[in-house]
PDB file of C-alpha atoms in Angstrom:
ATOM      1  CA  UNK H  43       0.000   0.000   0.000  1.00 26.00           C
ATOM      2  CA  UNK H  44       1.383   3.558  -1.153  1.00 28.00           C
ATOM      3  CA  UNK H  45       1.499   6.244   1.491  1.00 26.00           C
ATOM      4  CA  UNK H  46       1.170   9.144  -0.356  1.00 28.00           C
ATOM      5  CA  UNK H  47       1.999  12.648   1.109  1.00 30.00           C
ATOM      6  CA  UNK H  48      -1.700  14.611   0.777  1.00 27.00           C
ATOM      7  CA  UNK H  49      -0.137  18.434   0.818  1.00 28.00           C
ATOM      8  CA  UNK H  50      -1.593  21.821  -0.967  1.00 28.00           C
ATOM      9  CA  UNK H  51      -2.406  22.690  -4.432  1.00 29.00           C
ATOM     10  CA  UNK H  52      -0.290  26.640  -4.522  1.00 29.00           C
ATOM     11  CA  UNK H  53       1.926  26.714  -7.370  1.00 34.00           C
ATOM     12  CA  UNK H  54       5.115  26.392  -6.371  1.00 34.00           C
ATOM     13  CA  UNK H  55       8.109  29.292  -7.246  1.00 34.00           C
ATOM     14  CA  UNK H  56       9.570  29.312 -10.477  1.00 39.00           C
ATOM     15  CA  UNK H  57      13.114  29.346  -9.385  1.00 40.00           C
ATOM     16  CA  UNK H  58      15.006  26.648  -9.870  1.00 48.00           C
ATOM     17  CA  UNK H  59      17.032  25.160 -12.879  1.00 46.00           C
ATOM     18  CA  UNK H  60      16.667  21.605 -14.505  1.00 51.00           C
ATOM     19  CA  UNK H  61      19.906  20.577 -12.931  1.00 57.00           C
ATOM     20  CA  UNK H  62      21.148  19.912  -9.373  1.00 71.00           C
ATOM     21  CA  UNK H  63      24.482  21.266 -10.149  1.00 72.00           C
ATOM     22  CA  UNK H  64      25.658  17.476 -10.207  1.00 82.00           C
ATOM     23  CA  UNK H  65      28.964  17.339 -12.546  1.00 84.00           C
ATOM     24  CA  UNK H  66      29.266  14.590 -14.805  1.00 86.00           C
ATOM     25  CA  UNK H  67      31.717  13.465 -18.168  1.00 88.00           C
ATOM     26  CA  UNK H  68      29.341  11.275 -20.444  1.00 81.00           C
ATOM     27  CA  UNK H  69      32.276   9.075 -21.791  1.00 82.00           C
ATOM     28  CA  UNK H  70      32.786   8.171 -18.297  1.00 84.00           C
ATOM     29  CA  UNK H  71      29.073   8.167 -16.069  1.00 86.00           C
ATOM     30  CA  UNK H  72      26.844   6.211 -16.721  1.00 87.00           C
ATOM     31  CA  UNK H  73      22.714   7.301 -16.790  1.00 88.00           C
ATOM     32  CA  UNK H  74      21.387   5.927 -13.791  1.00 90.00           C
ATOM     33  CA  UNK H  75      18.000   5.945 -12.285  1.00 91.00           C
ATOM     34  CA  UNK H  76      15.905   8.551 -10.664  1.00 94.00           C
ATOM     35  CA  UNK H  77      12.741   9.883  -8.801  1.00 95.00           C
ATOM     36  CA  UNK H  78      10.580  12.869  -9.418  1.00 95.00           C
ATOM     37  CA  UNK H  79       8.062  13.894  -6.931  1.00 92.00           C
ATOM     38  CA  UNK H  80       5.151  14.305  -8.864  1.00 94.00           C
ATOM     39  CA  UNK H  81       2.201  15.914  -7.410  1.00 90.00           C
ATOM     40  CA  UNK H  82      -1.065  16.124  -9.227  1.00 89.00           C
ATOM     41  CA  UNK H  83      -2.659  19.017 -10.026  1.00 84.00           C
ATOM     42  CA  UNK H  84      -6.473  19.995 -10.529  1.00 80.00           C
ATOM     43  CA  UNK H  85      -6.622  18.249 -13.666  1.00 80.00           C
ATOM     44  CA  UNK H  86      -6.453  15.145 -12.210  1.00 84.00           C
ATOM     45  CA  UNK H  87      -4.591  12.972 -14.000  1.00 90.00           C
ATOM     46  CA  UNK H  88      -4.669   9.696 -14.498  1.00 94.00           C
ATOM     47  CA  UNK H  89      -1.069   7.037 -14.060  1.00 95.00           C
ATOM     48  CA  UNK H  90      -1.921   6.211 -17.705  1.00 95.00           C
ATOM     49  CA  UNK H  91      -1.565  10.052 -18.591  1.00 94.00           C
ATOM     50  CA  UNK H  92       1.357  10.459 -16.073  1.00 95.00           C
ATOM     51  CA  UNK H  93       3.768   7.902 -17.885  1.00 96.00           C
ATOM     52  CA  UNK H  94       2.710   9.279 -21.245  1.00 95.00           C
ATOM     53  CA  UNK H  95       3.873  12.696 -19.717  1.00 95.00           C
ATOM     54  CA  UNK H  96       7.174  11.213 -18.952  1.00 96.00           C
ATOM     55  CA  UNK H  97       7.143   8.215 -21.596  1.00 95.00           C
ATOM     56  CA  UNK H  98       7.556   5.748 -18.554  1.00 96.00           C
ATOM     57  CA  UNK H  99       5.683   2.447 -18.575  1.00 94.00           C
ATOM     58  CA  UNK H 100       2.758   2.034 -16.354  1.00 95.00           C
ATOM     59  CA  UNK H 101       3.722  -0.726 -15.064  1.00 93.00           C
ATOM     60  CA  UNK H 102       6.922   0.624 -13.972  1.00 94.00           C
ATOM     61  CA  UNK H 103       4.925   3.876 -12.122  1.00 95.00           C
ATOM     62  CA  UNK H 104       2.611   1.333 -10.494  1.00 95.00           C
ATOM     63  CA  UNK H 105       5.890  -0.575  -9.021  1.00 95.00           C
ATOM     64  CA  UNK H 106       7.484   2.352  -7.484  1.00 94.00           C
ATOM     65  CA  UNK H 107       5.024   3.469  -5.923  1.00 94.00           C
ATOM     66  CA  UNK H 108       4.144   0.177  -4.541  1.00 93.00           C
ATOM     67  CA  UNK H 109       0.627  -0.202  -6.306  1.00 94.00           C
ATOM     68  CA  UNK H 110      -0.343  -3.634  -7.327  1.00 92.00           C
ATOM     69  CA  UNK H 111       0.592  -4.717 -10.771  1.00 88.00           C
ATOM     70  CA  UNK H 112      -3.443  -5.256 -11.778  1.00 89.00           C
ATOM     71  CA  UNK H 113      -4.115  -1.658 -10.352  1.00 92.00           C
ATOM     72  CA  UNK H 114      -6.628   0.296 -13.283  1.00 93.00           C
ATOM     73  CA  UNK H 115      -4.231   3.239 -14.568  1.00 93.00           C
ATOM     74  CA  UNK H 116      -7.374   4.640 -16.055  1.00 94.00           C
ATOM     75  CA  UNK H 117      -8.474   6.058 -12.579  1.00 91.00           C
ATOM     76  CA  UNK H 118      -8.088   9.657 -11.507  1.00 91.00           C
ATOM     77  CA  UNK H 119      -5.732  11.012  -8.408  1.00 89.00           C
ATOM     78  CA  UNK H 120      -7.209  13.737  -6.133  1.00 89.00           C
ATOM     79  CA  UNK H 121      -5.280  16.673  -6.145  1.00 87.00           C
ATOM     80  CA  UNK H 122      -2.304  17.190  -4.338  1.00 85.00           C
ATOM     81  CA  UNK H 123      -1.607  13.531  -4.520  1.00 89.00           C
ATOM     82  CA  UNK H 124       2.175  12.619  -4.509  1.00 90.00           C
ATOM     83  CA  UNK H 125       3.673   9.723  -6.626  1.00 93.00           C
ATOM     84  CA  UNK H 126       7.301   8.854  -7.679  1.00 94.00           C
ATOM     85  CA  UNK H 127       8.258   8.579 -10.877  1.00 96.00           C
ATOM     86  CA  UNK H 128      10.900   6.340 -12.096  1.00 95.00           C
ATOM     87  CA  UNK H 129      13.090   8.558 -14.756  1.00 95.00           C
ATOM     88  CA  UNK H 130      16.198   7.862 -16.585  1.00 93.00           C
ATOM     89  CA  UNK H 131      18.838  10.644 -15.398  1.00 92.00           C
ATOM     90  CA  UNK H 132      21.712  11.459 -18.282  1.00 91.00           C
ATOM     91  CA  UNK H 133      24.766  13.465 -18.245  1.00 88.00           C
ATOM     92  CA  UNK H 134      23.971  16.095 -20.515  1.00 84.00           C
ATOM     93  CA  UNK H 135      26.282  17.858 -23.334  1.00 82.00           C
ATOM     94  CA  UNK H 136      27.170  20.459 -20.901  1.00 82.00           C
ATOM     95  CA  UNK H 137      28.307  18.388 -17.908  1.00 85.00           C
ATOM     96  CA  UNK H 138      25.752  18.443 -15.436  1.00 85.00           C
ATOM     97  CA  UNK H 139      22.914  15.616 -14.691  1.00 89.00           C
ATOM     98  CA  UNK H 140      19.285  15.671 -16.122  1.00 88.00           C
ATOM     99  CA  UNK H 141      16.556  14.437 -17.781  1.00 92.00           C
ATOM    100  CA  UNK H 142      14.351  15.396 -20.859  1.00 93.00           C
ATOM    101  CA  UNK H 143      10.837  13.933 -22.369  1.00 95.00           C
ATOM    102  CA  UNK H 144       8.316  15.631 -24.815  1.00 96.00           C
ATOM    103  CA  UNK H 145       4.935  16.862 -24.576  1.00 96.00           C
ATOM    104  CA  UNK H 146       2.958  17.241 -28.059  1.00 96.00           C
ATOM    105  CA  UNK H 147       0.888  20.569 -27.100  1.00 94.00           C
ATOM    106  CA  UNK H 148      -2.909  20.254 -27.134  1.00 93.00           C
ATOM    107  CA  UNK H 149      -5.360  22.909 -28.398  1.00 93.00           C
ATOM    108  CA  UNK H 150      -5.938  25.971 -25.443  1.00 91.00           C
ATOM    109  CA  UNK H 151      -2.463  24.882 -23.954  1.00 92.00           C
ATOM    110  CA  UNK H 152      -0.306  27.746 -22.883  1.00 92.00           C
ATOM    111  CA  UNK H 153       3.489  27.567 -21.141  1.00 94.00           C
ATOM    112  CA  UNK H 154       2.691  28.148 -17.436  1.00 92.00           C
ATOM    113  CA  UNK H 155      -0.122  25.025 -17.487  1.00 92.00           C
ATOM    114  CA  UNK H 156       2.153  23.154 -19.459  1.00 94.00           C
ATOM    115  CA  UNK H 157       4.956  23.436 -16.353  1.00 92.00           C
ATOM    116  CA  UNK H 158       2.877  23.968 -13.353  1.00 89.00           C
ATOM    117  CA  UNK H 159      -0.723  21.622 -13.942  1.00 90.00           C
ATOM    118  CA  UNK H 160       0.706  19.234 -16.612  1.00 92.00           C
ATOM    119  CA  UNK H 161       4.367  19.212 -14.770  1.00 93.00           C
ATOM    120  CA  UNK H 162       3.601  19.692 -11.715  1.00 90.00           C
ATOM    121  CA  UNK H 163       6.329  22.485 -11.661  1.00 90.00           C
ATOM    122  CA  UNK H 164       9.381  20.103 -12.011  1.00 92.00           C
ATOM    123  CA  UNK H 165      10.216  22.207 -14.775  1.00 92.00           C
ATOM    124  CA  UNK H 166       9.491  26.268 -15.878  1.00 91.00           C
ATOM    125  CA  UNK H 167       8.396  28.551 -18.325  1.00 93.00           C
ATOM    126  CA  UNK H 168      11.909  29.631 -19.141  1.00 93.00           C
ATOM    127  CA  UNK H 169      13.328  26.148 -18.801  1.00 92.00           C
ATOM    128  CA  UNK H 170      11.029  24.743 -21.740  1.00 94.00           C
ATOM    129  CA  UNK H 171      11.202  28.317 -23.250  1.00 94.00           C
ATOM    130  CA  UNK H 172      15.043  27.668 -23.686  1.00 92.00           C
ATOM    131  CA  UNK H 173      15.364  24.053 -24.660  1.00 92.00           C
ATOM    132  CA  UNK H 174      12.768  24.778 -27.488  1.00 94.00           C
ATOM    133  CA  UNK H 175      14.189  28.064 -28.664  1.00 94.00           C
ATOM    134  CA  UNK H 176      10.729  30.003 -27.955  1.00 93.00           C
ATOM    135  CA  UNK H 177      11.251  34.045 -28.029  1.00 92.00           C
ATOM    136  CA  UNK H 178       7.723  35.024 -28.018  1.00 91.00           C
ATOM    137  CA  UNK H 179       6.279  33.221 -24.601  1.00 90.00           C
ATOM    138  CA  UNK H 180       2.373  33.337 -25.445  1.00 87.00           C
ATOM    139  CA  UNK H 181       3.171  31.697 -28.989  1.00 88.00           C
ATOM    140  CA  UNK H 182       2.998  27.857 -29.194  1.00 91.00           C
ATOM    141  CA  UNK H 183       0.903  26.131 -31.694  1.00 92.00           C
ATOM    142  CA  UNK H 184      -1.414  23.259 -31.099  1.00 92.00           C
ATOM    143  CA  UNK H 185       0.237  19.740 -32.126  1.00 94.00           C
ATOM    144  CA  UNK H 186       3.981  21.493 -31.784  1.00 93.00           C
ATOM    145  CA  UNK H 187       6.638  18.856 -29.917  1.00 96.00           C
ATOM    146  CA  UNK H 188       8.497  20.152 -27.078  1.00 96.00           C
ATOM    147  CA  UNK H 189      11.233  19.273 -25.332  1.00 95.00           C
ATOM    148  CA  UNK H 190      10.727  19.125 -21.215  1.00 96.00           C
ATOM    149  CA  UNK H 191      13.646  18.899 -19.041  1.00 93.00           C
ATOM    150  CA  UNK H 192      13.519  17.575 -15.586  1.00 92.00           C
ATOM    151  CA  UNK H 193      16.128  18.266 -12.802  1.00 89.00           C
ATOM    152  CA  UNK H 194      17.129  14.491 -11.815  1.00 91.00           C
ATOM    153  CA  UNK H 195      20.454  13.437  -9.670  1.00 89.00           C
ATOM    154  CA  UNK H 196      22.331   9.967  -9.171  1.00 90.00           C
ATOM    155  CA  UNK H 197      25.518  10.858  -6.558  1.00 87.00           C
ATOM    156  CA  UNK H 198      26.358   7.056  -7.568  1.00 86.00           C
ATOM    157  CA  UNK H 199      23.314   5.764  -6.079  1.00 88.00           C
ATOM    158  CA  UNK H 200      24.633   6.034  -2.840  1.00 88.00           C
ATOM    159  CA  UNK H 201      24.811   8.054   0.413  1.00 87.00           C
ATOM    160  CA  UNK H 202      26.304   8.232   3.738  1.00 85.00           C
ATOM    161  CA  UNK H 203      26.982   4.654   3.589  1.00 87.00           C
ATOM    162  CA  UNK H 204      23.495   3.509   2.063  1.00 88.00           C
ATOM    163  CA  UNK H 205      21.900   2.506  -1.418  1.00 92.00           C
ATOM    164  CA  UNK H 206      19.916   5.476  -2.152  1.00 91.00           C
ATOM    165  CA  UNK H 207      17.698   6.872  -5.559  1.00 93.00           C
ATOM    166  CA  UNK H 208      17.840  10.388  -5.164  1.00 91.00           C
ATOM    167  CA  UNK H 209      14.129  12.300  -5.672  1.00 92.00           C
ATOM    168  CA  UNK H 210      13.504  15.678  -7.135  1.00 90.00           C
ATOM    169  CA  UNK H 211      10.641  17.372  -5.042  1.00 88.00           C
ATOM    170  CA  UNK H 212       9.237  20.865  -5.978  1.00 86.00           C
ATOM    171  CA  UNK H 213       8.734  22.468  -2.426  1.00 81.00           C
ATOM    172  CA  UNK H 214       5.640  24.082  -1.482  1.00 77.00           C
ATOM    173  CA  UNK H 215       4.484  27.502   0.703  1.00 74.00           C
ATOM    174  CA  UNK H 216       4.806  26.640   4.257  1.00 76.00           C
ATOM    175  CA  UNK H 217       6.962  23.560   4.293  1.00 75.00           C
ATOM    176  CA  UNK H 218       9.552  23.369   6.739  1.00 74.00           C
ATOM    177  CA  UNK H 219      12.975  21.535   7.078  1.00 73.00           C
ATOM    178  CA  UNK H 220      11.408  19.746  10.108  1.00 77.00           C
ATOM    179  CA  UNK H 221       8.861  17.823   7.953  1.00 75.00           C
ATOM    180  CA  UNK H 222      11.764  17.225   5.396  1.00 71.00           C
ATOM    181  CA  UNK H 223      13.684  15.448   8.276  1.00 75.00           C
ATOM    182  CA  UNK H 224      10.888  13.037   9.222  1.00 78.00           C
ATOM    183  CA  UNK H 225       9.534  12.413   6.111  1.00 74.00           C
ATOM    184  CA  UNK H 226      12.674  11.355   4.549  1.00 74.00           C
ATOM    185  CA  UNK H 227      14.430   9.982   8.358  1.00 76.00           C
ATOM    186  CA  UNK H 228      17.236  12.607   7.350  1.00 78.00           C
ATOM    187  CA  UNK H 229      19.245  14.185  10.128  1.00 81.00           C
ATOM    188  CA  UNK H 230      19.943  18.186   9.435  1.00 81.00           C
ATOM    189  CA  UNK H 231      23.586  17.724   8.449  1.00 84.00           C
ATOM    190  CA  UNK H 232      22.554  15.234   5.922  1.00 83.00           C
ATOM    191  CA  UNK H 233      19.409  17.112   3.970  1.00 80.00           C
ATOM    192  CA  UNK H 234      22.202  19.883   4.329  1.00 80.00           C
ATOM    193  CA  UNK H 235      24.798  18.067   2.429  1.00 82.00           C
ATOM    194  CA  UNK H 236      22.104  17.531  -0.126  1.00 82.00           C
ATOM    195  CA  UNK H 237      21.033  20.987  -0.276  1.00 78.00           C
ATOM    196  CA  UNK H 238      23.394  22.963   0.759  1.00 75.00           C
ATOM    197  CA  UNK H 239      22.728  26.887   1.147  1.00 65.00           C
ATOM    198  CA  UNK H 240      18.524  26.368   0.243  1.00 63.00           C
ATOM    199  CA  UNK H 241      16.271  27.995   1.151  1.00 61.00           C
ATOM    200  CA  UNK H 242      12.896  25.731   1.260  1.00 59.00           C
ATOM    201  CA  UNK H 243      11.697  28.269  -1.466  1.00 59.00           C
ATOM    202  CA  UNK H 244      12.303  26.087  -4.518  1.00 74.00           C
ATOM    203  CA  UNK H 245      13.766  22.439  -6.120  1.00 78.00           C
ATOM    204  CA  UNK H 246      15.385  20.192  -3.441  1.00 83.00           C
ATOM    205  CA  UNK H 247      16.694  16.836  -3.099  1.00 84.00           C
ATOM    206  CA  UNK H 248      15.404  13.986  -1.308  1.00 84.00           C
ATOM    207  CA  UNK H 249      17.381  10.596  -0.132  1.00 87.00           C
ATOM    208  CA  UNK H 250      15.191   7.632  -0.379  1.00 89.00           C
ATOM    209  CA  UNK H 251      16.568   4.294   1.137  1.00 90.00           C
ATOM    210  CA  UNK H 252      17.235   1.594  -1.725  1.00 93.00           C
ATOM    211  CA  UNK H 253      18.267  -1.744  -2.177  1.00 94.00           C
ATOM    212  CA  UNK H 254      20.672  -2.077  -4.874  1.00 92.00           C
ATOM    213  CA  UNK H 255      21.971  -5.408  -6.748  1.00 92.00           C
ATOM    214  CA  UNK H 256      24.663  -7.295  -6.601  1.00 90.00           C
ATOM    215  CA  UNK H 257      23.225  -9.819  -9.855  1.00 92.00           C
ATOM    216  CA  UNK H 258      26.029 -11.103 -12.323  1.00 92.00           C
ATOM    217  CA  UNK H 259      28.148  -8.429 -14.261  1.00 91.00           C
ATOM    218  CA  UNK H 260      27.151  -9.480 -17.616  1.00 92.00           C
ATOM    219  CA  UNK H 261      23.518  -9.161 -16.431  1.00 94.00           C
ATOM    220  CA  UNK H 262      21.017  -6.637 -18.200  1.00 94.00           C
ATOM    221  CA  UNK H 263      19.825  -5.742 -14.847  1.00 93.00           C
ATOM    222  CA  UNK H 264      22.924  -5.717 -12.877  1.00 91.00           C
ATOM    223  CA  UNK H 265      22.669  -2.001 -11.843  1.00 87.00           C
ATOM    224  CA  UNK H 266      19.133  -2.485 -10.610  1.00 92.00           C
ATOM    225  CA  UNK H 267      18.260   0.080  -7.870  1.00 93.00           C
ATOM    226  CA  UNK H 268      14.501  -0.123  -6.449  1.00 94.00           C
ATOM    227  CA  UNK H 269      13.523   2.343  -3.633  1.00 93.00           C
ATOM    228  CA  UNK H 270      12.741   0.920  -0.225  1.00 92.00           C
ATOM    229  CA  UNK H 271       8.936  -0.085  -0.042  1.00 92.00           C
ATOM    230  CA  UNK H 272       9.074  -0.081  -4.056  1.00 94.00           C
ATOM    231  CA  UNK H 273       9.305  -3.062  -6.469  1.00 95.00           C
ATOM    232  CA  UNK H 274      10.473  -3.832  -9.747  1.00 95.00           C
ATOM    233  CA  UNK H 275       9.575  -6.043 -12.717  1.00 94.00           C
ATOM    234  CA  UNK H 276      12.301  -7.455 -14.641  1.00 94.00           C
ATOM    235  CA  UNK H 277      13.823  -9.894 -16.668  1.00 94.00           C
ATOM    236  CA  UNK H 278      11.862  -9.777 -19.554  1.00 93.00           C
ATOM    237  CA  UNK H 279       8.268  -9.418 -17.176  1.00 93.00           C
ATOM    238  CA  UNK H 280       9.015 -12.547 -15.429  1.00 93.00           C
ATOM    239  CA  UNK H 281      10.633 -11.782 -11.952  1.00 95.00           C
ATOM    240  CA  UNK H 282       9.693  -8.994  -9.720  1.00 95.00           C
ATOM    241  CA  UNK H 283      11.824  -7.686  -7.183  1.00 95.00           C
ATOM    242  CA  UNK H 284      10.958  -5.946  -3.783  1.00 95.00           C
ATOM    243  CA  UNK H 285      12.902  -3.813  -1.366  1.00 94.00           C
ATOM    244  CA  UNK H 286      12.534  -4.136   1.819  1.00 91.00           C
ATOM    245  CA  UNK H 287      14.866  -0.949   2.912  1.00 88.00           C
ATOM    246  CA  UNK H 288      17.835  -3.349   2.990  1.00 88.00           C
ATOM    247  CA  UNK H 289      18.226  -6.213   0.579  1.00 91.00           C
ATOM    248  CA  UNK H 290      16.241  -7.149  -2.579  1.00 93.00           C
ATOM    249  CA  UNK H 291      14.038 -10.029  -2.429  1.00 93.00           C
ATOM    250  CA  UNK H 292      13.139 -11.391  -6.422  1.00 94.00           C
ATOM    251  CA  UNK H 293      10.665 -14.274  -7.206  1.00 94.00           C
ATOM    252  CA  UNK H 294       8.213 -14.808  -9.883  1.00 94.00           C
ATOM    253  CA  UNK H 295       6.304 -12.145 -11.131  1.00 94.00           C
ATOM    254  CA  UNK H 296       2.709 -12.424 -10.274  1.00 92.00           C
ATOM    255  CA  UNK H 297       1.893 -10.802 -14.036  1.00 89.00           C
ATOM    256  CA  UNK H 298       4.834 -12.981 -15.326  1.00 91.00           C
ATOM    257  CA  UNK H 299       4.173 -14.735 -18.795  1.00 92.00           C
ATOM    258  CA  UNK H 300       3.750 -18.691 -18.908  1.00 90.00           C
ATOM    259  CA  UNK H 301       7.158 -19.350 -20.918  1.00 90.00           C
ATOM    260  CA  UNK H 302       9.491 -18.017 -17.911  1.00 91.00           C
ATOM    261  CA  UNK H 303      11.666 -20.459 -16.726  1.00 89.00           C
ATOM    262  CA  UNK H 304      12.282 -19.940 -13.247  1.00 90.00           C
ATOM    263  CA  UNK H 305      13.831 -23.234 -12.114  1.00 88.00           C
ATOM    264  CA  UNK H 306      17.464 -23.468 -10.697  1.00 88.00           C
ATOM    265  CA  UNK H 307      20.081 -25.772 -11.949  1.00 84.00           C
ATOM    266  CA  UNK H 308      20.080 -29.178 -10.764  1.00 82.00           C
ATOM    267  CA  UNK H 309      17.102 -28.380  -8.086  1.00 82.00           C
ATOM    268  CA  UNK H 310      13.141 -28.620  -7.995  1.00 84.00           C
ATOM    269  CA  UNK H 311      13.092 -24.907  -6.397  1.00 89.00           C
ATOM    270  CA  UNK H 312      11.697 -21.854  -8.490  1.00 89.00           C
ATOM    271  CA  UNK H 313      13.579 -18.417  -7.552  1.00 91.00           C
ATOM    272  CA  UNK H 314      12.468 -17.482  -4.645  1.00 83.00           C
ATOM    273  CA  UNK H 315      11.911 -20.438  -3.075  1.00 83.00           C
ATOM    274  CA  UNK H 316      13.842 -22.612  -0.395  1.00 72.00           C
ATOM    275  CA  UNK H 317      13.977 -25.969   1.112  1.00 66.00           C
ATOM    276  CA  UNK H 318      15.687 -27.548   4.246  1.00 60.00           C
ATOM    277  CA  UNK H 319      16.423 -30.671   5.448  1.00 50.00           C
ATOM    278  CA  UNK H 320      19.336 -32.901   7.179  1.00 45.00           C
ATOM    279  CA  UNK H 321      22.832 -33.661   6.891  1.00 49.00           C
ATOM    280  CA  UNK H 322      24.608 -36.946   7.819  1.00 50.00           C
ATOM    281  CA  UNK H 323      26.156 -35.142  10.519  1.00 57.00           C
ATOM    282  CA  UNK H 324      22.676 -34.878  12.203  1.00 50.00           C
ATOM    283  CA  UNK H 325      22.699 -30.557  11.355  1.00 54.00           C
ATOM    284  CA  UNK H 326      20.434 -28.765   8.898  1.00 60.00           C
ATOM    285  CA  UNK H 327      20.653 -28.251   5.221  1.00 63.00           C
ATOM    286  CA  UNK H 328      19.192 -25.219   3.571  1.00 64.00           C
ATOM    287  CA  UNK H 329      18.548 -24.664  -0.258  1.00 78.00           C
ATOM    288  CA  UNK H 330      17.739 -22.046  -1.901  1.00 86.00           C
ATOM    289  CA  UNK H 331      17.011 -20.463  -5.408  1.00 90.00           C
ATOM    290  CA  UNK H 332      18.129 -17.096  -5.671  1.00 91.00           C
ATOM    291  CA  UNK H 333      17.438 -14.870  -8.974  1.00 93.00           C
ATOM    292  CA  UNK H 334      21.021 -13.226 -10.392  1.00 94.00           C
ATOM    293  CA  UNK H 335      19.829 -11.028 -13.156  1.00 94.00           C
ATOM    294  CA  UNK H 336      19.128 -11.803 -16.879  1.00 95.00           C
ATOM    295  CA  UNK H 337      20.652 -11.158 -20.573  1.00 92.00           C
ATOM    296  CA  UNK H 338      18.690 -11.717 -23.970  1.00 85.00           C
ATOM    297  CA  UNK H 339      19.151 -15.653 -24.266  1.00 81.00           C
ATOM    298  CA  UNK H 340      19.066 -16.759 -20.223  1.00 90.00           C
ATOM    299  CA  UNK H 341      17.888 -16.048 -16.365  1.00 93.00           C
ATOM    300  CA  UNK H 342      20.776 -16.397 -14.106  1.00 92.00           C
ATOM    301  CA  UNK H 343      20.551 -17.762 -10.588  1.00 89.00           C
TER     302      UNK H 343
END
């Protein structure tokens, strides 16, 4: 069940930049994984219209946010409604981390419901103004493709010690650091090393616990990073993976397709699974099937 932080519907500053600041070289970083905070607006969208905002699956929105896979993406979120989205975070041409997707504008669309209502201001007027080249603010034609960047941040998927996706959050008139601390069991020093010198006024960014794995090297999913309370679906649809704030946990996919094979070498078990029973020396035995990522011919475990 997804907790969801209920907060109000002012339109937030527009401040901030689509970047965190976070240097990068693209020959040598990788993209990695990310979070936006999104938080709907009075149009009340819909998780089907949310991942076409962002061109991120449904499936995968539904497993970050901890929503069962056979959830209807058709239905409407109240306003104010909070939900992470899983984004792909680049290193951009000129050395600093974000993100971009495209919105084709629909008749009676202007720039500031494009960023604040359809965006939820992630991103702003000038930020889409610049990445599309537009001079004349109040002229955009219906049907036109733009480009939308999104701030986004990896810090190597870590912090402080601890597996970590990092979460853009667009913060709201009369939030406080306090609330930031609980909400995201940050000490001061640590949001501060985050954030240093903000001002609660704008863009900041959030730690959330993660459990990243440790599957084979040559694995498609060997990088896989899935925030605490979060799962994810893998391997082709048929594994899914859930974090319990400190280690993955992978076994079949409850959606997964009839052709997965799931079975470990030279064993009955499925991943997942685990049997004990005794030794000769009168002590325990305990087997178990453990997933290791995938590639495009195998499952590994």
């Amino acid at each position: 069940i997804l907790i969801v932080l209920l907060l109000g519907s002012i339109a937030p500053l527009q401040l901030h930049a689509a970047s965190f600041n976070e240097s990068c070289r693209a020959t040598v970083d990788p993209p990695c994984q990310a979070l936006l905070a999104y938080r709907s607006s009075s149009l009340s969208p819909t998780i089907a219209n949310i991942s076409s905002l962002f061109s991120i699956p449904v499936q995968a929105i539904l497993a970050a946010n901890a929503f069962s896979p056979s959830d209807d993406p058709s239905a409407r979120l109240s306003t104010g409604e909070t939900l992470r989205i899983p984004v792909p975070c680049s290193c951009a041409a000129n050395g600093q981390r974000s993100g971009n997707t495209t919105y084709t504008i629909a008749p009676g669309d202007f720039l500031f419901q494009i960023a604040n209502n359809r965006y939820g201001g992630l991103v702003t007027i000038e930020e889409i103004a610049a990445a599309n080249g537009i001079v004349d603010l109040d002229k955009i034609l219906a049907g036109q493709n733009l480009t939308i960047p999104y701030p986004c941040s990896c810090r190597g998927n870590s912090f402080g010690g601890r597996d970590a996706l990092f979460m853009a959050y667009v913060v709201q008139d009369g939030e406080s650091r306090e609330g930031f601390y609980r909400s995201y069991n940050l000490s001061q020093e640590e949001f501060d090393r985050l954030n240093p010198s903000v001002n609660l006024d704008d863009l900041v960014v959030c730690m959330c616990v993660a459990c990243r794995a440790r599957f084979n090297r040559s694995a498609l999913d060997s990088n896989l990073t899935v925030a605490s309370g979060g799962y994810a679906i893998t391997a082709n649809g048929c594994v899914q993976c859930n974090c319990d704030g400190t280690e993955l946990h992978c076994t079949r996919a409850p959606t997964a397709p009839r052709n997965c094979s799931l079975g470990c070498r030279n064993s009955r078990l499925q991943i997942g699974n685990f049997s004990t029973g005794a030794n000769s020396s009168g002590g325990c035995t305990i087997e178990s099937c453990l997933y290791d990522g995938y590639n495009n011919r195998q499952i590994f475990t």
